Amino acid sequence: MSAIAIANNPVLHARTKHIEIDHHFVRDHIQSQHILHMLISTLDQTADIFTKQLSTKRFQQLRFKLTVQPEPSICGEVSEQLSTTTYTKSDNKQTPCLITLNQ
């Protein structure tokens, strides 16, 4: 049984006695039209960011909807990378390293 159906139909109260008082509080406010509810498309479910494996683009879209800002990086963004060079580790192996330009 959907939460919207329970909230809209007081007849279902007897079948939902195990539900906490706060849920009934919400139902009462929906009936008095203090709270409006609407269906949200599956494409717009922001909870997906916590429950599903997403593409980078989709993850960034949902993160933006939640108004979460990316953490600043000392190295800058990938688009700011200018060139690559190498450095020598203690074992004398050459390892590629990215150099970024601060703008």
PDB file of C-alpha atoms in Angstrom:
ATOM      1  CA  MET A   1       0.000   0.000   0.000  1.00  0.00           C
ATOM      2  CA  SER A   2       1.507   3.336  -0.973  1.00  0.00           C
ATOM      3  CA  ALA A   3       2.219   6.073   1.535  1.00  0.00           C
ATOM      4  CA  ILE A   4       0.162   8.519  -0.529  1.00  0.00           C
ATOM      5  CA  ALA A   5      -2.905   6.240  -0.423  1.00  0.00           C
ATOM      6  CA  ILE A   6      -2.594   5.831   3.345  1.00  0.00           C
ATOM      7  CA  ALA A   7      -2.194   9.580   3.826  1.00  0.00           C
ATOM      8  CA  ASN A   8      -5.253  10.392   1.715  1.00  0.00           C
ATOM      9  CA  ASN A   9      -7.671   7.740   2.961  1.00  0.00           C
ATOM     10  CA  PRO A  10      -8.654   7.746   6.667  1.00  0.00           C
ATOM     11  CA  VAL A  11     -10.595   4.484   6.145  1.00  0.00           C
ATOM     12  CA  LEU A  12      -7.254   2.685   6.084  1.00  0.00           C
ATOM     13  CA  HIS A  13      -6.525   3.828   9.646  1.00  0.00           C
ATOM     14  CA  ALA A  14      -7.530   0.479  11.189  1.00  0.00           C
ATOM     15  CA  ARG A  15      -5.066  -1.340   8.946  1.00  0.00           C
ATOM     16  CA  THR A  16      -2.241   1.018   9.863  1.00  0.00           C
ATOM     17  CA  LYS A  17      -2.443   1.222  13.670  1.00  0.00           C
ATOM     18  CA  HIS A  18       1.160   0.095  13.950  1.00  0.00           C
ATOM     19  CA  ILE A  19       2.311   3.290  12.208  1.00  0.00           C
ATOM     20  CA  GLU A  20       3.727   5.895  14.556  1.00  0.00           C
ATOM     21  CA  ILE A  21       1.854   9.005  15.600  1.00  0.00           C
ATOM     22  CA  ASP A  22       4.049  11.306  13.477  1.00  0.00           C
ATOM     23  CA  HIS A  23       2.812   9.583  10.320  1.00  0.00           C
ATOM     24  CA  HIS A  24      -0.784  10.164  11.376  1.00  0.00           C
ATOM     25  CA  PHE A  25       0.169  13.780  12.082  1.00  0.00           C
ATOM     26  CA  VAL A  26       1.338  14.104   8.468  1.00  0.00           C
ATOM     27  CA  ARG A  27      -1.855  12.444   7.224  1.00  0.00           C
ATOM     28  CA  ASP A  28      -3.996  14.908   9.153  1.00  0.00           C
ATOM     29  CA  HIS A  29      -2.103  17.846   7.667  1.00  0.00           C
ATOM     30  CA  ILE A  30      -2.474  16.438   4.158  1.00  0.00           C
ATOM     31  CA  GLN A  31      -6.228  16.147   4.683  1.00  0.00           C
ATOM     32  CA  SER A  32      -6.435  19.740   5.904  1.00  0.00           C
ATOM     33  CA  GLN A  33      -4.317  20.760   2.887  1.00  0.00           C
ATOM     34  CA  HIS A  34      -1.549  22.297   4.990  1.00  0.00           C
ATOM     35  CA  ILE A  35       0.797  19.889   3.224  1.00  0.00           C
ATOM     36  CA  LEU A  36       0.556  19.148  -0.480  1.00  0.00           C
ATOM     37  CA  HIS A  37       2.075  15.998  -1.921  1.00  0.00           C
ATOM     38  CA  MET A  38       2.877  15.162  -5.499  1.00  0.00           C
ATOM     39  CA  LEU A  39       4.368  12.294  -7.409  1.00  0.00           C
ATOM     40  CA  ILE A  40       8.003  12.662  -8.402  1.00  0.00           C
ATOM     41  CA  SER A  41       9.342  11.016 -11.529  1.00  0.00           C
ATOM     42  CA  THR A  42      11.869   8.242 -11.033  1.00  0.00           C
ATOM     43  CA  LEU A  43      14.343  10.411 -12.938  1.00  0.00           C
ATOM     44  CA  ASP A  44      14.075  13.108 -10.264  1.00  0.00           C
ATOM     45  CA  GLN A  45      14.551  10.954  -7.174  1.00  0.00           C
ATOM     46  CA  THR A  46      17.407  12.610  -5.300  1.00  0.00           C
ATOM     47  CA  ALA A  47      17.670   9.611  -2.962  1.00  0.00           C
ATOM     48  CA  ASP A  48      19.256   7.719  -5.880  1.00  0.00           C
ATOM     49  CA  ILE A  49      22.520   9.475  -5.058  1.00  0.00           C
ATOM     50  CA  PHE A  50      22.665   7.395  -1.851  1.00  0.00           C
ATOM     51  CA  THR A  51      21.225   4.119  -3.134  1.00  0.00           C
ATOM     52  CA  LYS A  52      22.360   3.545  -6.719  1.00  0.00           C
ATOM     53  CA  GLN A  53      25.486   3.401  -8.781  1.00  0.00           C
ATOM     54  CA  LEU A  54      25.305   6.464 -11.047  1.00  0.00           C
ATOM     55  CA  SER A  55      27.231   7.927 -13.940  1.00  0.00           C
ATOM     56  CA  THR A  56      29.413  10.917 -13.101  1.00  0.00           C
ATOM     57  CA  LYS A  57      27.051  13.270 -14.918  1.00  0.00           C
ATOM     58  CA  ARG A  58      23.964  11.966 -13.072  1.00  0.00           C
ATOM     59  CA  PHE A  59      25.804  12.047  -9.737  1.00  0.00           C
ATOM     60  CA  GLN A  60      26.760  15.694 -10.297  1.00  0.00           C
ATOM     61  CA  GLN A  61      23.172  16.593 -11.267  1.00  0.00           C
ATOM     62  CA  LEU A  62      21.763  15.054  -8.101  1.00  0.00           C
ATOM     63  CA  ARG A  63      24.528  16.560  -5.971  1.00  0.00           C
ATOM     64  CA  PHE A  64      23.606  19.981  -7.395  1.00  0.00           C
ATOM     65  CA  LYS A  65      19.922  19.369  -6.529  1.00  0.00           C
ATOM     66  CA  LEU A  66      20.953  18.666  -2.939  1.00  0.00           C
ATOM     67  CA  THR A  67      23.003  21.906  -2.988  1.00  0.00           C
ATOM     68  CA  VAL A  68      26.162  20.032  -2.055  1.00  0.00           C
ATOM     69  CA  GLN A  69      29.266  21.749  -3.371  1.00  0.00           C
ATOM     70  CA  PRO A  70      32.337  19.756  -4.407  1.00  0.00           C
ATOM     71  CA  GLU A  71      35.260  19.999  -2.033  1.00  0.00           C
ATOM     72  CA  PRO A  72      37.916  22.430  -3.294  1.00  0.00           C
ATOM     73  CA  SER A  73      41.022  20.760  -4.627  1.00  0.00           C
ATOM     74  CA  ILE A  74      44.591  21.966  -4.333  1.00  0.00           C
ATOM     75  CA  CYS A  75      45.427  20.420  -7.699  1.00  0.00           C
ATOM     76  CA  GLY A  76      42.652  22.153  -9.645  1.00  0.00           C
ATOM     77  CA  GLU A  77      40.285  20.655 -12.159  1.00  0.00           C
ATOM     78  CA  VAL A  78      41.178  18.178 -14.897  1.00  0.00           C
ATOM     79  CA  SER A  79      40.419  20.846 -17.513  1.00  0.00           C
ATOM     80  CA  GLU A  80      43.184  23.036 -16.066  1.00  0.00           C
ATOM     81  CA  GLN A  81      45.927  20.435 -16.517  1.00  0.00           C
ATOM     82  CA  LEU A  82      48.595  21.723 -18.857  1.00  0.00           C
ATOM     83  CA  SER A  83      51.199  19.039 -19.313  1.00  0.00           C
ATOM     84  CA  THR A  84      52.758  15.951 -17.847  1.00  0.00           C
ATOM     85  CA  THR A  85      56.252  15.426 -16.593  1.00  0.00           C
ATOM     86  CA  THR A  86      58.034  12.763 -14.592  1.00  0.00           C
ATOM     87  CA  TYR A  87      59.688  12.621 -11.238  1.00  0.00           C
ATOM     88  CA  THR A  88      62.090  10.109  -9.760  1.00  0.00           C
ATOM     89  CA  LYS A  89      61.157   8.065  -6.724  1.00  0.00           C
ATOM     90  CA  SER A  90      63.698   6.588  -4.369  1.00  0.00           C
ATOM     91  CA  ASP A  91      63.716   3.334  -6.381  1.00  0.00           C
ATOM     92  CA  ASN A  92      64.721   5.308  -9.532  1.00  0.00           C
ATOM     93  CA  LYS A  93      61.540   4.476 -11.466  1.00  0.00           C
ATOM     94  CA  GLN A  94      60.028   7.195 -13.640  1.00  0.00           C
ATOM     95  CA  THR A  95      56.375   7.840 -12.765  1.00  0.00           C
ATOM     96  CA  PRO A  96      54.120  10.251 -14.671  1.00  0.00           C
ATOM     97  CA  CYS A  97      52.956  13.279 -12.753  1.00  0.00           C
ATOM     98  CA  LEU A  98      50.464  15.960 -13.763  1.00  0.00           C
ATOM     99  CA  ILE A  99      51.363  19.618 -13.406  1.00  0.00           C
ATOM    100  CA  THR A 100      48.560  22.123 -13.009  1.00  0.00           C
ATOM    101  CA  LEU A 101      48.523  25.881 -13.339  1.00  0.00           C
ATOM    102  CA  ASN A 102      46.770  27.935 -10.693  1.00  0.00           C
ATOM    103  CA  GLN A 103      44.668  30.634 -12.332  1.00  0.00           C
TER     104      GLN A 103
END
